[in-house]
PDB file of C-alpha atoms and ligand atoms in Angstrom:
ATOM      1  CA  UNK A   1       0.000   0.000   0.000  1.00 79.00           C
ATOM      2  CA  UNK A   2       1.219   3.495  -0.709  1.00 94.00           C
ATOM      3  CA  UNK A   3       2.059   5.941   2.057  1.00 98.00           C
ATOM      4  CA  UNK A   4       2.889   9.615   2.090  1.00 98.00           C
ATOM      5  CA  UNK A   5       5.554  10.908   4.458  1.00 98.00           C
ATOM      6  CA  UNK A   6       6.602  14.438   5.357  1.00 98.00           C
ATOM      7  CA  UNK A   7      10.397  14.559   5.891  1.00 98.00           C
ATOM      8  CA  UNK A   8      11.529  17.440   8.077  1.00 98.00           C
ATOM      9  CA  UNK A   9      15.104  18.597   8.512  1.00 97.00           C
ATOM     10  CA  UNK A  10      16.647  15.113   8.339  1.00 98.00           C
ATOM     11  CA  UNK A  11      20.443  15.026   8.239  1.00 96.00           C
ATOM     12  CA  UNK A  12      21.936  14.013   4.879  1.00 96.00           C
ATOM     13  CA  UNK A  13      22.446  10.320   5.491  1.00 98.00           C
ATOM     14  CA  UNK A  14      18.923   9.753   6.865  1.00 98.00           C
ATOM     15  CA  UNK A  15      17.305  11.844   4.149  1.00 98.00           C
ATOM     16  CA  UNK A  16      19.220   9.935   1.431  1.00 98.00           C
ATOM     17  CA  UNK A  17      18.359   6.541   2.894  1.00 98.00           C
ATOM     18  CA  UNK A  18      14.658   7.393   3.202  1.00 98.00           C
ATOM     19  CA  UNK A  19      14.586   8.813  -0.333  1.00 98.00           C
ATOM     20  CA  UNK A  20      16.362   5.751  -1.753  1.00 98.00           C
ATOM     21  CA  UNK A  21      14.175   3.233   0.091  1.00 98.00           C
ATOM     22  CA  UNK A  22      10.877   4.993  -0.540  1.00 98.00           C
ATOM     23  CA  UNK A  23      10.077   3.781  -4.104  1.00 97.00           C
ATOM     24  CA  UNK A  24      10.478   0.072  -3.283  1.00 97.00           C
ATOM     25  CA  UNK A  25       8.309   0.498  -0.171  1.00 97.00           C
ATOM     26  CA  UNK A  26       5.628   2.375  -2.093  1.00 97.00           C
ATOM     27  CA  UNK A  27       6.267   5.545  -0.108  1.00 98.00           C
ATOM     28  CA  UNK A  28       6.183   9.113  -1.393  1.00 98.00           C
ATOM     29  CA  UNK A  29       8.374  11.577   0.473  1.00 98.00           C
ATOM     30  CA  UNK A  30       7.255  15.214   0.695  1.00 98.00           C
ATOM     31  CA  UNK A  31       9.083  18.235   2.119  1.00 97.00           C
ATOM     32  CA  UNK A  32       7.619  21.218   3.923  1.00 96.00           C
ATOM     33  CA  UNK A  33       7.300  24.522   2.059  1.00 94.00           C
ATOM     34  CA  UNK A  34       9.109  27.727   3.049  1.00 93.00           C
ATOM     35  CA  UNK A  35       6.328  28.368   5.628  1.00 92.00           C
ATOM     36  CA  UNK A  36       7.305  25.101   7.370  1.00 92.00           C
ATOM     37  CA  UNK A  37       3.936  23.564   6.493  1.00 93.00           C
ATOM     38  CA  UNK A  38       3.270  20.530   4.269  1.00 95.00           C
ATOM     39  CA  UNK A  39       2.419  21.082   0.598  1.00 95.00           C
ATOM     40  CA  UNK A  40      -1.382  21.713   0.702  1.00 94.00           C
ATOM     41  CA  UNK A  41      -2.160  19.304  -2.164  1.00 95.00           C
ATOM     42  CA  UNK A  42      -0.550  16.412  -0.207  1.00 96.00           C
ATOM     43  CA  UNK A  43      -1.710  17.321   3.324  1.00 97.00           C
ATOM     44  CA  UNK A  44      -4.719  14.979   3.294  1.00 97.00           C
ATOM     45  CA  UNK A  45      -2.635  12.010   2.144  1.00 98.00           C
ATOM     46  CA  UNK A  46       0.298  12.422   4.541  1.00 98.00           C
ATOM     47  CA  UNK A  47       0.039   9.958   7.431  1.00 98.00           C
ATOM     48  CA  UNK A  48       3.601  10.157   8.738  1.00 98.00           C
ATOM     49  CA  UNK A  49       6.277  12.644   9.712  1.00 98.00           C
ATOM     50  CA  UNK A  50       9.972  11.691   9.708  1.00 98.00           C
ATOM     51  CA  UNK A  51      11.718  14.440  11.655  1.00 98.00           C
ATOM     52  CA  UNK A  52      15.224  15.356  12.762  1.00 98.00           C
ATOM     53  CA  UNK A  53      15.609  15.705  16.518  1.00 97.00           C
ATOM     54  CA  UNK A  54      16.366  19.384  15.925  1.00 96.00           C
ATOM     55  CA  UNK A  55      13.096  19.996  14.020  1.00 97.00           C
ATOM     56  CA  UNK A  56      10.140  21.182  16.111  1.00 97.00           C
ATOM     57  CA  UNK A  57       6.919  19.242  15.526  1.00 98.00           C
ATOM     58  CA  UNK A  58       4.263  21.493  17.050  1.00 97.00           C
ATOM     59  CA  UNK A  59       0.465  21.484  17.188  1.00 98.00           C
ATOM     60  CA  UNK A  60       0.179  23.758  14.147  1.00 97.00           C
ATOM     61  CA  UNK A  61       2.164  21.333  12.004  1.00 97.00           C
ATOM     62  CA  UNK A  62       0.271  18.280  13.290  1.00 98.00           C
ATOM     63  CA  UNK A  63      -3.057  19.988  12.684  1.00 97.00           C
ATOM     64  CA  UNK A  64      -2.109  20.766   9.095  1.00 97.00           C
ATOM     65  CA  UNK A  65      -2.119  16.952   8.647  1.00 98.00           C
ATOM     66  CA  UNK A  66      -5.623  15.636   9.421  1.00 98.00           C
ATOM     67  CA  UNK A  67      -4.654  11.973   8.860  1.00 98.00           C
ATOM     68  CA  UNK A  68      -1.324  11.961  10.702  1.00 98.00           C
ATOM     69  CA  UNK A  69      -0.696   8.616  12.473  1.00 98.00           C
ATOM     70  CA  UNK A  70       2.990   8.601  13.375  1.00 98.00           C
ATOM     71  CA  UNK A  71       5.838  10.982  14.091  1.00 99.00           C
ATOM     72  CA  UNK A  72       9.112   9.068  13.660  1.00 99.00           C
ATOM     73  CA  UNK A  73      11.898  11.108  15.256  1.00 98.00           C
ATOM     74  CA  UNK A  74      15.464  10.536  14.044  1.00 98.00           C
ATOM     75  CA  UNK A  75      17.053  11.042  17.500  1.00 98.00           C
ATOM     76  CA  UNK A  76      16.844   9.670  21.002  1.00 98.00           C
ATOM     77  CA  UNK A  77      15.671  13.094  22.251  1.00 97.00           C
ATOM     78  CA  UNK A  78      12.136  14.127  21.310  1.00 98.00           C
ATOM     79  CA  UNK A  79      11.908  17.316  23.371  1.00 97.00           C
ATOM     80  CA  UNK A  80      10.826  19.348  20.312  1.00 97.00           C
ATOM     81  CA  UNK A  81       7.692  17.240  19.711  1.00 98.00           C
ATOM     82  CA  UNK A  82       4.491  18.516  21.354  1.00 98.00           C
ATOM     83  CA  UNK A  83       3.783  15.145  22.998  1.00 98.00           C
ATOM     84  CA  UNK A  84       0.621  16.252  24.777  1.00 98.00           C
ATOM     85  CA  UNK A  85      -0.882  17.323  21.474  1.00 98.00           C
ATOM     86  CA  UNK A  86       0.222  14.128  19.720  1.00 98.00           C
ATOM     87  CA  UNK A  87      -1.368  12.047  22.506  1.00 98.00           C
ATOM     88  CA  UNK A  88      -4.587  14.022  22.398  1.00 98.00           C
ATOM     89  CA  UNK A  89      -4.870  13.111  18.712  1.00 98.00           C
ATOM     90  CA  UNK A  90      -3.747   9.497  19.150  1.00 98.00           C
ATOM     91  CA  UNK A  91      -0.607  10.039  17.063  1.00 98.00           C
ATOM     92  CA  UNK A  92       2.213   7.551  17.789  1.00 98.00           C
ATOM     93  CA  UNK A  93       5.613   9.114  18.506  1.00 98.00           C
ATOM     94  CA  UNK A  94       8.785   7.040  18.068  1.00 99.00           C
ATOM     95  CA  UNK A  95      12.506   7.733  18.529  1.00 98.00           C
ATOM     96  CA  UNK A  96      15.869   5.976  18.056  1.00 98.00           C
ATOM     97  CA  UNK A  97      17.221   4.987  21.496  1.00 98.00           C
ATOM     98  CA  UNK A  98      20.019   2.481  22.210  1.00 98.00           C
ATOM     99  CA  UNK A  99      21.703   2.489  18.790  1.00 98.00           C
ATOM    100  CA  UNK A 100      23.545   5.695  19.724  1.00 98.00           C
ATOM    101  CA  UNK A 101      24.494   4.902  23.330  1.00 98.00           C
ATOM    102  CA  UNK A 102      28.116   3.967  22.576  1.00 98.00           C
ATOM    103  CA  UNK A 103      28.835   6.963  20.360  1.00 98.00           C
ATOM    104  CA  UNK A 104      27.325   9.473  22.768  1.00 98.00           C
ATOM    105  CA  UNK A 105      29.172   7.881  25.697  1.00 98.00           C
ATOM    106  CA  UNK A 106      32.423   7.985  23.693  1.00 98.00           C
ATOM    107  CA  UNK A 107      31.834  11.682  22.982  1.00 98.00           C
ATOM    108  CA  UNK A 108      31.320  12.397  26.687  1.00 98.00           C
ATOM    109  CA  UNK A 109      34.700  10.780  27.406  1.00 98.00           C
ATOM    110  CA  UNK A 110      36.350  12.504  24.467  1.00 98.00           C
ATOM    111  CA  UNK A 111      35.118  15.946  25.617  1.00 98.00           C
ATOM    112  CA  UNK A 112      36.156  15.187  29.192  1.00 98.00           C
ATOM    113  CA  UNK A 113      39.704  14.219  28.220  1.00 98.00           C
ATOM    114  CA  UNK A 114      40.018  16.958  25.600  1.00 98.00           C
ATOM    115  CA  UNK A 115      38.912  19.604  28.115  1.00 98.00           C
ATOM    116  CA  UNK A 116      41.156  18.421  30.956  1.00 98.00           C
ATOM    117  CA  UNK A 117      44.161  17.846  28.686  1.00 98.00           C
ATOM    118  CA  UNK A 118      43.369  20.940  26.562  1.00 97.00           C
ATOM    119  CA  UNK A 119      43.759  18.965  23.354  1.00 98.00           C
ATOM    120  CA  UNK A 120      42.341  21.568  20.907  1.00 97.00           C
ATOM    121  CA  UNK A 121      44.627  24.257  22.381  1.00 96.00           C
ATOM    122  CA  UNK A 122      47.608  21.873  22.127  1.00 97.00           C
ATOM    123  CA  UNK A 123      46.747  21.069  18.520  1.00 97.00           C
ATOM    124  CA  UNK A 124      46.459  24.773  17.686  1.00 97.00           C
ATOM    125  CA  UNK A 125      49.778  25.382  19.464  1.00 97.00           C
ATOM    126  CA  UNK A 126      51.619  22.891  17.269  1.00 98.00           C
ATOM    127  CA  UNK A 127      49.982  24.081  14.035  1.00 98.00           C
ATOM    128  CA  UNK A 128      50.775  27.713  14.765  1.00 98.00           C
ATOM    129  CA  UNK A 129      54.471  26.828  15.107  1.00 98.00           C
ATOM    130  CA  UNK A 130      54.503  27.936  18.738  1.00 98.00           C
ATOM    131  CA  UNK A 131      56.143  24.764  20.054  1.00 98.00           C
ATOM    132  CA  UNK A 132      59.375  25.634  18.257  1.00 97.00           C
ATOM    133  CA  UNK A 133      59.020  29.372  18.919  1.00 98.00           C
ATOM    134  CA  UNK A 134      57.803  29.521  22.527  1.00 98.00           C
ATOM    135  CA  UNK A 135      58.696  26.106  23.960  1.00 98.00           C
ATOM    136  CA  UNK A 136      56.256  23.804  25.724  1.00 97.00           C
ATOM    137  CA  UNK A 137      52.667  25.051  26.291  1.00 97.00           C
ATOM    138  CA  UNK A 138      51.034  25.568  29.738  1.00 95.00           C
ATOM    139  CA  UNK A 139      50.332  22.378  31.711  1.00 96.00           C
ATOM    140  CA  UNK A 140      46.971  20.597  31.588  1.00 96.00           C
ATOM    141  CA  UNK A 141      45.214  18.470  34.211  1.00 96.00           C
ATOM    142  CA  UNK A 142      45.102  14.751  35.068  1.00 97.00           C
ATOM    143  CA  UNK A 143      41.851  12.911  34.274  1.00 98.00           C
ATOM    144  CA  UNK A 144      42.670   9.651  36.073  1.00 98.00           C
ATOM    145  CA  UNK A 145      41.629   9.440  39.694  1.00 98.00           C
ATOM    146  CA  UNK A 146      39.222  12.401  39.551  1.00 98.00           C
ATOM    147  CA  UNK A 147      35.740  12.355  41.047  1.00 98.00           C
ATOM    148  CA  UNK A 148      33.121  12.163  38.337  1.00 98.00           C
ATOM    149  CA  UNK A 149      29.451  13.048  38.693  1.00 99.00           C
ATOM    150  CA  UNK A 150      26.652  12.238  36.277  1.00 98.00           C
ATOM    151  CA  UNK A 151      23.455  14.229  36.028  1.00 99.00           C
ATOM    152  CA  UNK A 152      21.216  11.456  34.678  1.00 98.00           C
ATOM    153  CA  UNK A 153      21.805   7.712  34.655  1.00 98.00           C
ATOM    154  CA  UNK A 154      19.707   6.427  31.764  1.00 97.00           C
ATOM    155  CA  UNK A 155      21.116   4.066  29.172  1.00 97.00           C
ATOM    156  CA  UNK A 156      23.653   6.592  27.936  1.00 98.00           C
ATOM    157  CA  UNK A 157      24.569   7.696  31.461  1.00 98.00           C
ATOM    158  CA  UNK A 158      25.268   4.082  32.388  1.00 98.00           C
ATOM    159  CA  UNK A 159      27.431   3.637  29.283  1.00 98.00           C
ATOM    160  CA  UNK A 160      29.410   6.733  30.326  1.00 98.00           C
ATOM    161  CA  UNK A 161      29.829   5.443  33.889  1.00 98.00           C
ATOM    162  CA  UNK A 162      31.157   2.071  32.686  1.00 98.00           C
ATOM    163  CA  UNK A 163      33.698   3.846  30.486  1.00 98.00           C
ATOM    164  CA  UNK A 164      34.804   6.062  33.378  1.00 98.00           C
ATOM    165  CA  UNK A 165      35.019   3.233  35.903  1.00 98.00           C
ATOM    166  CA  UNK A 166      38.476   1.911  34.867  1.00 98.00           C
ATOM    167  CA  UNK A 167      40.172   5.260  35.515  1.00 97.00           C
ATOM    168  CA  UNK A 168      37.872   7.353  37.704  1.00 97.00           C
ATOM    169  CA  UNK A 169      38.601   7.904  41.377  1.00 96.00           C
ATOM    170  CA  UNK A 170      34.936   7.966  42.350  1.00 98.00           C
ATOM    171  CA  UNK A 171      31.658   8.014  40.431  1.00 98.00           C
ATOM    172  CA  UNK A 172      28.378   9.415  41.754  1.00 98.00           C
ATOM    173  CA  UNK A 173      25.125  10.468  40.094  1.00 98.00           C
ATOM    174  CA  UNK A 174      22.033  12.542  40.616  1.00 98.00           C
ATOM    175  CA  UNK A 175      18.584  11.461  39.482  1.00 98.00           C
ATOM    176  CA  UNK A 176      15.269  12.113  41.226  1.00 96.00           C
ATOM    177  CA  UNK A 177      15.197   8.547  42.558  1.00 96.00           C
ATOM    178  CA  UNK A 178      18.108   6.115  42.884  1.00 98.00           C
ATOM    179  CA  UNK A 179      18.472   3.793  39.884  1.00 98.00           C
ATOM    180  CA  UNK A 180      17.874   0.193  40.983  1.00 97.00           C
ATOM    181  CA  UNK A 181      21.026  -1.908  40.835  1.00 96.00           C
ATOM    182  CA  UNK A 182      23.354   0.969  39.926  1.00 97.00           C
ATOM    183  CA  UNK A 183      26.707   0.460  41.665  1.00 97.00           C
ATOM    184  CA  UNK A 184      27.425   4.215  41.919  1.00 98.00           C
ATOM    185  CA  UNK A 185      26.644   6.567  44.806  1.00 98.00           C
ATOM    186  CA  UNK A 186      23.287   8.330  44.437  1.00 98.00           C
ATOM    187  CA  UNK A 187      23.256  11.988  45.459  1.00 98.00           C
ATOM    188  CA  UNK A 188      19.744  13.301  46.214  1.00 98.00           C
ATOM    189  CA  UNK A 189      20.674  16.954  45.518  1.00 98.00           C
ATOM    190  CA  UNK A 190      22.347  18.119  42.322  1.00 98.00           C
ATOM    191  CA  UNK A 191      24.128  20.992  44.055  1.00 98.00           C
ATOM    192  CA  UNK A 192      25.674  18.531  46.544  1.00 98.00           C
ATOM    193  CA  UNK A 193      26.789  16.318  43.660  1.00 98.00           C
ATOM    194  CA  UNK A 194      28.406  19.333  41.963  1.00 99.00           C
ATOM    195  CA  UNK A 195      30.176  20.284  45.204  1.00 98.00           C
ATOM    196  CA  UNK A 196      31.627  16.789  45.618  1.00 98.00           C
ATOM    197  CA  UNK A 197      33.000  16.098  42.107  1.00 98.00           C
ATOM    198  CA  UNK A 198      35.708  17.391  39.781  1.00 98.00           C
ATOM    199  CA  UNK A 199      33.779  16.742  36.567  1.00 99.00           C
ATOM    200  CA  UNK A 200      29.993  16.946  36.114  1.00 99.00           C
ATOM    201  CA  UNK A 201      28.601  15.226  33.022  1.00 99.00           C
ATOM    202  CA  UNK A 202      25.098  16.144  31.871  1.00 99.00           C
ATOM    203  CA  UNK A 203      23.133  13.290  30.280  1.00 98.00           C
ATOM    204  CA  UNK A 204      19.429  13.823  30.991  1.00 98.00           C
ATOM    205  CA  UNK A 205      16.676  14.251  28.387  1.00 97.00           C
ATOM    206  CA  UNK A 206      15.765  17.880  27.558  1.00 96.00           C
ATOM    207  CA  UNK A 207      12.357  19.473  27.962  1.00 95.00           C
ATOM    208  CA  UNK A 208      10.476  21.228  30.763  1.00 95.00           C
ATOM    209  CA  UNK A 209      11.483  18.758  33.484  1.00 95.00           C
ATOM    210  CA  UNK A 210      15.215  19.434  33.128  1.00 98.00           C
ATOM    211  CA  UNK A 211      15.412  23.010  31.772  1.00 98.00           C
ATOM    212  CA  UNK A 212      17.948  25.099  33.714  1.00 98.00           C
ATOM    213  CA  UNK A 213      18.839  22.306  36.173  1.00 98.00           C
ATOM    214  CA  UNK A 214      22.497  23.244  35.934  1.00 99.00           C
ATOM    215  CA  UNK A 215      21.999  26.677  37.465  1.00 98.00           C
ATOM    216  CA  UNK A 216      24.432  29.393  38.578  1.00 98.00           C
ATOM    217  CA  UNK A 217      24.363  27.781  42.027  1.00 98.00           C
ATOM    218  CA  UNK A 218      25.319  24.362  40.632  1.00 99.00           C
ATOM    219  CA  UNK A 219      28.167  25.871  38.581  1.00 98.00           C
ATOM    220  CA  UNK A 220      29.354  27.758  41.653  1.00 98.00           C
ATOM    221  CA  UNK A 221      29.392  24.457  43.577  1.00 98.00           C
ATOM    222  CA  UNK A 222      31.436  22.818  40.820  1.00 98.00           C
ATOM    223  CA  UNK A 223      33.942  25.608  41.359  1.00 98.00           C
ATOM    224  CA  UNK A 224      37.069  27.135  39.802  1.00 98.00           C
ATOM    225  CA  UNK A 225      38.727  23.793  39.072  1.00 98.00           C
ATOM    226  CA  UNK A 226      35.514  21.976  38.162  1.00 98.00           C
ATOM    227  CA  UNK A 227      34.673  20.905  34.628  1.00 98.00           C
ATOM    228  CA  UNK A 228      31.200  20.715  33.065  1.00 99.00           C
ATOM    229  CA  UNK A 229      30.509  18.318  30.179  1.00 99.00           C
ATOM    230  CA  UNK A 230      27.199  18.493  28.290  1.00 99.00           C
ATOM    231  CA  UNK A 231      26.210  15.885  25.686  1.00 98.00           C
ATOM    232  CA  UNK A 232      22.467  16.147  26.401  1.00 98.00           C
ATOM    233  CA  UNK A 233      20.598  19.368  25.598  1.00 98.00           C
ATOM    234  CA  UNK A 234      21.862  22.941  25.829  1.00 98.00           C
ATOM    235  CA  UNK A 235      18.764  24.092  27.695  1.00 98.00           C
ATOM    236  CA  UNK A 236      19.592  21.870  30.711  1.00 98.00           C
ATOM    237  CA  UNK A 237      22.388  24.340  31.511  1.00 98.00           C
ATOM    238  CA  UNK A 238      21.828  28.028  32.283  1.00 98.00           C
ATOM    239  CA  UNK A 239      24.067  29.141  29.419  1.00 98.00           C
ATOM    240  CA  UNK A 240      24.325  32.770  30.562  1.00 98.00           C
ATOM    241  CA  UNK A 241      25.465  31.585  34.002  1.00 98.00           C
ATOM    242  CA  UNK A 242      27.941  29.192  32.345  1.00 98.00           C
ATOM    243  CA  UNK A 243      29.494  32.020  30.309  1.00 98.00           C
ATOM    244  CA  UNK A 244      29.647  34.220  33.397  1.00 98.00           C
ATOM    245  CA  UNK A 245      31.360  31.464  35.434  1.00 98.00           C
ATOM    246  CA  UNK A 246      33.874  30.605  32.683  1.00 98.00           C
ATOM    247  CA  UNK A 247      34.720  34.228  31.938  1.00 97.00           C
ATOM    248  CA  UNK A 248      35.362  35.068  35.579  1.00 97.00           C
ATOM    249  CA  UNK A 249      37.356  31.925  36.345  1.00 97.00           C
ATOM    250  CA  UNK A 250      34.708  30.542  38.693  1.00 98.00           C
ATOM    251  CA  UNK A 251      34.504  27.363  36.595  1.00 98.00           C
ATOM    252  CA  UNK A 252      37.587  25.453  35.441  1.00 98.00           C
ATOM    253  CA  UNK A 253      36.332  24.421  32.017  1.00 98.00           C
ATOM    254  CA  UNK A 254      33.538  23.054  29.866  1.00 98.00           C
ATOM    255  CA  UNK A 255      33.218  20.496  27.083  1.00 99.00           C
ATOM    256  CA  UNK A 256      30.047  21.170  25.130  1.00 99.00           C
ATOM    257  CA  UNK A 257      28.383  19.280  22.283  1.00 98.00           C
ATOM    258  CA  UNK A 258      25.059  21.095  22.741  1.00 98.00           C
ATOM    259  CA  UNK A 259      23.972  24.720  23.157  1.00 98.00           C
ATOM    260  CA  UNK A 260      20.916  26.700  24.186  1.00 98.00           C
ATOM    261  CA  UNK A 261      20.132  28.113  20.742  1.00 97.00           C
ATOM    262  CA  UNK A 262      21.707  25.819  18.126  1.00 97.00           C
ATOM    263  CA  UNK A 263      23.326  26.354  15.736  1.00 97.00           C
ATOM    264  CA  UNK A 264      24.218  29.704  17.250  1.00 97.00           C
ATOM    265  CA  UNK A 265      27.088  29.641  19.736  1.00 98.00           C
ATOM    266  CA  UNK A 266      27.770  32.725  21.874  1.00 98.00           C
ATOM    267  CA  UNK A 267      31.005  34.511  21.005  1.00 98.00           C
ATOM    268  CA  UNK A 268      32.056  34.353  24.663  1.00 98.00           C
ATOM    269  CA  UNK A 269      32.195  30.544  24.413  1.00 98.00           C
ATOM    270  CA  UNK A 270      34.071  30.610  21.097  1.00 97.00           C
ATOM    271  CA  UNK A 271      36.556  33.050  22.632  1.00 96.00           C
ATOM    272  CA  UNK A 272      37.123  31.055  25.816  1.00 96.00           C
ATOM    273  CA  UNK A 273      40.209  28.851  25.960  1.00 92.00           C
ATOM    274  CA  UNK A 274      38.610  27.011  28.888  1.00 95.00           C
ATOM    275  CA  UNK A 275      36.092  25.222  26.694  1.00 97.00           C
ATOM    276  CA  UNK A 276      36.071  22.584  24.007  1.00 98.00           C
ATOM    277  CA  UNK A 277      33.191  22.934  21.547  1.00 98.00           C
ATOM    278  CA  UNK A 278      31.510  20.497  19.158  1.00 98.00           C
ATOM    279  CA  UNK A 279      28.525  21.119  16.839  1.00 98.00           C
ATOM    280  CA  UNK A 280      26.044  18.571  18.327  1.00 98.00           C
ATOM    281  CA  UNK A 281      27.769  15.564  16.763  1.00 98.00           C
ATOM    282  CA  UNK A 282      27.833  12.971  19.554  1.00 98.00           C
ATOM    283  CA  UNK A 283      25.845  10.486  17.441  1.00 98.00           C
ATOM    284  CA  UNK A 284      27.159  11.726  14.089  1.00 98.00           C
ATOM    285  CA  UNK A 285      29.186   8.735  12.885  1.00 98.00           C
ATOM    286  CA  UNK A 286      28.460   6.823   9.688  1.00 98.00           C
ATOM    287  CA  UNK A 287      27.680   3.677  11.681  1.00 98.00           C
ATOM    288  CA  UNK A 288      25.317   5.237  14.196  1.00 98.00           C
ATOM    289  CA  UNK A 289      23.583   7.582  11.782  1.00 98.00           C
ATOM    290  CA  UNK A 290      22.893   4.585   9.527  1.00 98.00           C
ATOM    291  CA  UNK A 291      21.446   2.645  12.471  1.00 98.00           C
ATOM    292  CA  UNK A 292      19.324   5.653  13.482  1.00 98.00           C
ATOM    293  CA  UNK A 293      17.966   6.080   9.946  1.00 98.00           C
ATOM    294  CA  UNK A 294      17.168   2.359   9.752  1.00 98.00           C
ATOM    295  CA  UNK A 295      15.346   2.561  13.074  1.00 98.00           C
ATOM    296  CA  UNK A 296      13.391   5.627  11.960  1.00 98.00           C
ATOM    297  CA  UNK A 297      12.295   3.693   8.845  1.00 98.00           C
ATOM    298  CA  UNK A 298      11.519   0.508  10.833  1.00 98.00           C
ATOM    299  CA  UNK A 299       9.205   2.488  13.108  1.00 98.00           C
ATOM    300  CA  UNK A 300       7.338   3.855  10.073  1.00 98.00           C
ATOM    301  CA  UNK A 301       7.075   0.395   8.524  1.00 98.00           C
ATOM    302  CA  UNK A 302       5.690  -1.144  11.711  1.00 98.00           C
ATOM    303  CA  UNK A 303       3.000   1.475  12.148  1.00 98.00           C
ATOM    304  CA  UNK A 304       2.051   1.371   8.432  1.00 98.00           C
ATOM    305  CA  UNK A 305       1.656  -2.419   8.809  1.00 97.00           C
ATOM    306  CA  UNK A 306      -0.628  -1.945  11.816  1.00 97.00           C
ATOM    307  CA  UNK A 307       1.987  -3.342  14.205  1.00 98.00           C
ATOM    308  CA  UNK A 308       3.386  -1.844  17.420  1.00 98.00           C
ATOM    309  CA  UNK A 309       6.348   0.459  16.684  1.00 98.00           C
ATOM    310  CA  UNK A 310       9.870  -0.790  17.422  1.00 98.00           C
ATOM    311  CA  UNK A 311      10.757   2.092  19.741  1.00 98.00           C
ATOM    312  CA  UNK A 312       7.874   4.299  20.872  1.00 98.00           C
ATOM    313  CA  UNK A 313       8.796   7.140  23.217  1.00 98.00           C
ATOM    314  CA  UNK A 314       8.242   6.168  26.874  1.00 95.00           C
ATOM    315  CA  UNK A 315       4.769   6.766  28.351  1.00 85.00           C
TER     316      UNK A 315
HETATM  317  C1  GLV T   1      20.728  13.763  19.661  1.00 50.67           C
HETATM  318  O1  GLV T   1      20.884  14.772  20.300  1.00 50.67           O
HETATM  319  C2  GLV T   1      19.627  12.871  19.860  1.00 50.67           C
HETATM  320  O2  GLV T   1      18.709  13.200  20.599  1.00 50.67           O
HETATM  321  O3  GLV T   1      19.645  11.793  19.231  1.00 50.67           O
HETATM  322  C1  GLV T   2      19.193   9.684  27.826  1.00 50.67           C
HETATM  323  O1  GLV T   2      18.975  10.599  27.050  1.00 50.67           O
HETATM  324  C2  GLV T   2      18.880   8.293  27.557  1.00 50.67           C
HETATM  325  O2  GLV T   2      17.901   7.988  26.849  1.00 50.67           O
HETATM  326  O3  GLV T   2      19.619   7.470  28.065  1.00 50.67           O
END
C-alpha cells in the first residue's frame, strides 16, 4: 500500500536513505514549504512525519495533517515534539534509542579528556608553530583518579559510567530517585553532587522537566577547578550563568556538544580557551547515523503495517 511521508530537517544520510528506500516500499516523500507547512495538495494524504531531533513538531504542524498517524523522530531526544498534542490526537511518537548509546558515551569521554588535557589548544599550538618558537605550552590536568558526577543515569549515562570506571577515582550520580542496581553513589541533591565532584557530566533528556537544572548555584558548587561536560541538551544548563562562570574563572572548564540556541554559539564561548566545543555531533558517525535512519524507517514500517512500533517514546 502506498504511504505519504513528510520529511523534516533530516540530516543528509537519513534523508538519502529514506529517499532511496521509498520507491520500493511504495512511499512518497514530501518536504515542507518555506512556511514550514506541508504542501497543501498532499496534506490529506500524509500519514507520517519523519523528523530530525532538531526539528520542532508542534500542534500547528500536526493539525495541518488531518490523517497523521505517526511521528518518527530521528534522535533519542524528542523534546521538540508537542507530545501532549500528539497524545490528544492518538498520534504515535517514536525515537531511536540504544543504537547511539556507545557513540554518545564515547563523545562524553572525548570531551572530558580533551577539556582536561586541553587537546584543541595543544593542537592549535603545534599548528601555529609555537612549540618551536615559545617552547612547551602551559600544563593541563590529570583525568585519572578524579571524582566524576553524572546528572542522569539512563542508558547513555550508564554507558558513560562504565567507560569512566576503569580510571575514575569515584563516580556518583544525581537522578530524582536512585536507579535500581546501579553500583554508583546516588546523590539526592544536584548541588551537593556538583560540590563533591571534579567533573559533572550532563546526560538527561531535555524538555520542561530538566530546563535550567544546571543553574548558577550548581556551577558555583562545581567551582574554579571543576569541569562541566554536556552531551544532552543545551537548555539543561543556564548558558548565561555558564558564560559568566567561565569568563570570571569561577569554573575550570567546559566540554560542550550542545547549546541553548543551536546552531548559534555565543562569542564568549568561542573566545574562551577554557572550553572545548563540538557542533552537536555525539551520534554523528556513519555507523550510528545509519542505524538511526534504519530505526526511523523501521518504526514507520511497523505502524504502516498496523503493528506496534519498534521504539515508541516512553509513556
Ligand atoms: C541527539 O541529540 C539525539 O537526541 O539523538
Ligand atoms: C538519555 O537521554 C537516555 O535515553 O539514556
